[in-house]
């Protein structure tokens, strides 16, 4: 009976974490890209010419409550290059340029996407917004995974990668998608238990996988990098699915023979 109760409580906790991950952090894309308006519904759909010469623009947003610190510049650059490779493999989109804008301060003027497309010599712009939130709370950690409780802390990170595919001549939004991910960092109150902690879990999607940060002090940074990499990978897959679904809708709307 006790084992059944524990299993039930574990599933309840996983569902609660999944529910939080759906809503956190809130979308930030509309602050940087104008939404599709009603009178655009009759305008041409996805482009048919090939290749779709595109610039990938990546920037970070930290305007949400409980926003986590942004990724280090080098880590964000690596993530942008990885995303470039994933998009180029699964789409007719050909990313020719990567522009890493870092973090735009609140109140600063936003980029003009039409001007940016012209400056980069491309026809389209794929704008990607990175954001994440964190919270930390006390927990009891097991040494050896089974016995000897040790006081510690758990840090939850929710990461969101959002993308909008824009026409570089008009700035019109052609497609959008997002990818969300969550990871947690368990750290003991007293350092020095390096054989077990600190450790990062990909909760709730892969709770059995453990990732050990290279250093105790840098563990929170590793947490953010791991979580955002997961979100970016999901973004690439969701963007591809959104492309296919949009194309199928357009084909279905064509008049019959």
mmCIF file of C-alpha atoms in Angstrom, residues 1-162:
data_model
loop_
_atom_site.group_PDB
_atom_site.id
_atom_site.type_symbol
_atom_site.label_atom_id
_atom_site.label_comp_id
_atom_site.label_asym_id
_atom_site.label_seq_id
_atom_site.Cartn_x
_atom_site.Cartn_y
_atom_site.Cartn_z
ATOM 1 C CA UNK A 1 0.000 0.000 0.000
ATOM 2 C CA UNK A 2 2.788 2.415 0.884
ATOM 3 C CA UNK A 3 4.557 1.704 -2.423
ATOM 4 C CA UNK A 4 1.329 2.442 -4.321
ATOM 5 C CA UNK A 5 0.871 5.705 -2.446
ATOM 6 C CA UNK A 6 4.443 6.779 -3.190
ATOM 7 C CA UNK A 7 4.020 5.968 -6.873
ATOM 8 C CA UNK A 8 0.765 7.972 -6.949
ATOM 9 C CA UNK A 9 2.396 10.957 -5.258
ATOM 10 C CA UNK A 10 5.313 10.815 -7.720
ATOM 11 C CA UNK A 11 2.915 10.981 -10.687
ATOM 12 C CA UNK A 12 0.990 13.855 -9.081
ATOM 13 C CA UNK A 13 4.261 15.753 -8.602
ATOM 14 C CA UNK A 14 5.306 15.104 -12.192
ATOM 15 C CA UNK A 15 1.978 16.358 -13.510
ATOM 16 C CA UNK A 16 2.207 19.491 -11.378
ATOM 17 C CA UNK A 17 5.725 20.187 -12.651
ATOM 18 C CA UNK A 18 4.580 19.641 -16.228
ATOM 19 C CA UNK A 19 1.692 22.041 -15.703
ATOM 20 C CA UNK A 20 4.029 24.715 -14.374
ATOM 21 C CA UNK A 21 6.369 24.202 -17.314
ATOM 22 C CA UNK A 22 3.522 24.893 -19.762
ATOM 23 C CA UNK A 23 2.870 28.363 -18.334
ATOM 24 C CA UNK A 24 6.363 29.356 -17.235
ATOM 25 C CA UNK A 25 7.996 31.496 -18.414
ATOM 26 C CA UNK A 26 5.344 33.535 -20.224
ATOM 27 C CA UNK A 27 5.716 34.242 -23.931
ATOM 28 C CA UNK A 28 7.893 37.215 -24.868
ATOM 29 C CA UNK A 29 7.770 36.945 -28.654
ATOM 30 C CA UNK A 30 5.052 39.571 -29.182
ATOM 31 C CA UNK A 31 7.297 42.194 -27.575
ATOM 32 C CA UNK A 32 9.735 41.843 -30.460
ATOM 33 C CA UNK A 33 7.640 40.721 -33.439
ATOM 34 C CA UNK A 34 4.326 42.160 -34.586
ATOM 35 C CA UNK A 35 1.541 39.549 -34.523
ATOM 36 C CA UNK A 36 -0.299 38.447 -37.641
ATOM 37 C CA UNK A 37 -3.332 40.689 -38.199
ATOM 38 C CA UNK A 38 -6.692 39.642 -39.593
ATOM 39 C CA UNK A 39 -6.357 41.307 -42.985
ATOM 40 C CA UNK A 40 -3.223 39.241 -43.679
ATOM 41 C CA UNK A 41 -5.217 36.022 -43.827
ATOM 42 C CA UNK A 42 -5.745 36.372 -47.587
ATOM 43 C CA UNK A 43 -2.128 37.252 -48.378
ATOM 44 C CA UNK A 44 0.324 34.662 -49.757
ATOM 45 C CA UNK A 45 1.318 31.866 -47.395
ATOM 46 C CA UNK A 46 4.652 30.188 -46.959
ATOM 47 C CA UNK A 47 7.182 30.978 -49.691
ATOM 48 C CA UNK A 48 7.734 28.396 -52.403
ATOM 49 C CA UNK A 49 11.041 29.581 -53.842
ATOM 50 C CA UNK A 50 14.236 27.750 -52.887
ATOM 51 C CA UNK A 51 16.476 28.296 -51.080
ATOM 52 C CA UNK A 52 14.942 30.545 -48.428
ATOM 53 C CA UNK A 53 18.011 32.651 -47.655
ATOM 54 C CA UNK A 54 17.637 33.442 -43.970
ATOM 55 C CA UNK A 55 19.396 35.158 -41.078
ATOM 56 C CA UNK A 56 18.996 33.612 -37.622
ATOM 57 C CA UNK A 57 18.756 36.320 -34.965
ATOM 58 C CA UNK A 58 19.006 35.205 -31.328
ATOM 59 C CA UNK A 59 18.410 37.450 -28.336
ATOM 60 C CA UNK A 60 17.691 37.009 -24.635
ATOM 61 C CA UNK A 61 14.825 38.472 -22.633
ATOM 62 C CA UNK A 62 14.955 38.882 -18.845
ATOM 63 C CA UNK A 63 11.877 41.051 -18.301
ATOM 64 C CA UNK A 64 9.744 38.337 -16.645
ATOM 65 C CA UNK A 65 9.358 38.000 -12.890
ATOM 66 C CA UNK A 66 11.830 35.505 -11.417
ATOM 67 C CA UNK A 67 13.837 35.714 -14.643
ATOM 68 C CA UNK A 68 17.058 33.755 -14.485
ATOM 69 C CA UNK A 69 20.388 35.282 -15.481
ATOM 70 C CA UNK A 70 21.047 34.988 -19.188
ATOM 71 C CA UNK A 71 23.386 32.469 -20.734
ATOM 72 C CA UNK A 72 27.062 33.383 -21.006
ATOM 73 C CA UNK A 73 27.887 34.901 -24.373
ATOM 74 C CA UNK A 74 29.896 31.864 -25.488
ATOM 75 C CA UNK A 75 27.112 29.456 -24.470
ATOM 76 C CA UNK A 76 24.483 31.472 -26.333
ATOM 77 C CA UNK A 77 26.699 31.536 -29.423
ATOM 78 C CA UNK A 78 27.072 27.728 -29.289
ATOM 79 C CA UNK A 79 23.332 27.316 -28.872
ATOM 80 C CA UNK A 80 22.689 29.563 -31.899
ATOM 81 C CA UNK A 81 25.053 27.523 -34.055
ATOM 82 C CA UNK A 82 23.470 24.254 -32.900
ATOM 83 C CA UNK A 83 20.016 25.623 -33.698
ATOM 84 C CA UNK A 84 21.255 26.731 -37.104
ATOM 85 C CA UNK A 85 22.339 23.180 -37.875
ATOM 86 C CA UNK A 86 19.049 21.676 -36.683
ATOM 87 C CA UNK A 87 16.951 24.089 -38.754
ATOM 88 C CA UNK A 88 19.069 23.678 -41.891
ATOM 89 C CA UNK A 89 18.685 19.904 -41.730
ATOM 90 C CA UNK A 90 14.902 19.849 -41.434
ATOM 91 C CA UNK A 91 13.563 22.744 -43.519
ATOM 92 C CA UNK A 92 13.778 24.423 -46.895
ATOM 93 C CA UNK A 93 15.139 27.318 -44.816
ATOM 94 C CA UNK A 94 18.835 27.988 -45.457
ATOM 95 C CA UNK A 95 20.328 29.983 -42.585
ATOM 96 C CA UNK A 96 23.268 31.886 -44.064
ATOM 97 C CA UNK A 97 23.964 34.305 -41.203
ATOM 98 C CA UNK A 98 23.765 34.065 -37.411
ATOM 99 C CA UNK A 99 23.305 37.314 -35.493
ATOM 100 C CA UNK A 100 23.625 37.067 -31.699
ATOM 101 C CA UNK A 101 22.130 40.224 -30.169
ATOM 102 C CA UNK A 102 22.576 39.141 -26.552
ATOM 103 C CA UNK A 103 20.151 40.901 -24.214
ATOM 104 C CA UNK A 104 18.258 44.051 -25.224
ATOM 105 C CA UNK A 105 17.746 46.308 -22.177
ATOM 106 C CA UNK A 106 14.181 47.190 -21.216
ATOM 107 C CA UNK A 107 13.146 50.379 -22.997
ATOM 108 C CA UNK A 108 15.854 50.155 -25.645
ATOM 109 C CA UNK A 109 14.742 50.442 -29.292
ATOM 110 C CA UNK A 110 13.982 47.122 -30.938
ATOM 111 C CA UNK A 111 15.682 46.001 -34.134
ATOM 112 C CA UNK A 112 14.042 46.820 -37.446
ATOM 113 C CA UNK A 113 13.784 43.381 -38.989
ATOM 114 C CA UNK A 114 13.433 44.700 -42.543
ATOM 115 C CA UNK A 115 16.614 46.747 -42.165
ATOM 116 C CA UNK A 116 18.410 43.815 -40.571
ATOM 117 C CA UNK A 117 17.471 41.538 -43.478
ATOM 118 C CA UNK A 118 18.880 44.092 -45.891
ATOM 119 C CA UNK A 119 22.076 44.494 -43.905
ATOM 120 C CA UNK A 120 22.603 40.727 -43.816
ATOM 121 C CA UNK A 121 21.754 40.303 -47.508
ATOM 122 C CA UNK A 122 18.972 37.752 -46.913
ATOM 123 C CA UNK A 123 15.299 37.426 -47.849
ATOM 124 C CA UNK A 124 13.977 36.142 -44.510
ATOM 125 C CA UNK A 125 14.702 36.480 -40.795
ATOM 126 C CA UNK A 126 14.215 33.780 -38.134
ATOM 127 C CA UNK A 127 13.919 35.646 -34.824
ATOM 128 C CA UNK A 128 14.522 33.502 -31.713
ATOM 129 C CA UNK A 129 13.805 34.817 -28.214
ATOM 130 C CA UNK A 130 15.333 33.016 -25.211
ATOM 131 C CA UNK A 131 13.890 33.428 -21.728
ATOM 132 C CA UNK A 132 13.889 31.452 -18.498
ATOM 133 C CA UNK A 133 12.751 31.648 -14.894
ATOM 134 C CA UNK A 134 14.089 29.998 -11.757
ATOM 135 C CA UNK A 135 13.125 29.266 -8.198
ATOM 136 C CA UNK A 136 15.088 27.650 -5.375
ATOM 137 C CA UNK A 137 13.758 25.953 -2.247
ATOM 138 C CA UNK A 138 15.086 23.687 0.534
ATOM 139 C CA UNK A 139 14.909 19.902 0.147
ATOM 140 C CA UNK A 140 16.408 16.825 1.768
ATOM 141 C CA UNK A 141 18.894 15.026 -0.455
ATOM 142 C CA UNK A 142 19.852 11.372 -0.249
ATOM 143 C CA UNK A 143 23.489 10.340 -0.194
ATOM 144 C CA UNK A 144 24.044 7.273 -2.301
ATOM 145 C CA UNK A 145 20.503 7.836 -3.674
ATOM 146 C CA UNK A 146 18.939 5.705 -0.908
ATOM 147 C CA UNK A 147 20.052 6.572 2.642
ATOM 148 C CA UNK A 148 21.588 9.278 4.836
ATOM 149 C CA UNK A 149 19.561 12.420 4.292
ATOM 150 C CA UNK A 150 21.488 15.646 3.791
ATOM 151 C CA UNK A 151 19.942 19.138 3.876
ATOM 152 C CA UNK A 152 20.200 20.966 0.590
ATOM 153 C CA UNK A 153 18.472 23.048 -2.060
ATOM 154 C CA UNK A 154 16.737 22.364 -5.335
ATOM 155 C CA UNK A 155 16.778 24.969 -8.126
ATOM 156 C CA UNK A 156 14.139 24.623 -10.855
ATOM 157 C CA UNK A 157 14.748 26.227 -14.238
ATOM 158 C CA UNK A 158 12.046 26.622 -16.878
ATOM 159 C CA UNK A 159 13.395 27.645 -20.284
ATOM 160 C CA UNK A 160 11.527 28.920 -23.327
ATOM 161 C CA UNK A 161 12.811 29.355 -26.879
ATOM 162 C CA UNK A 162 10.374 31.123 -29.227
#
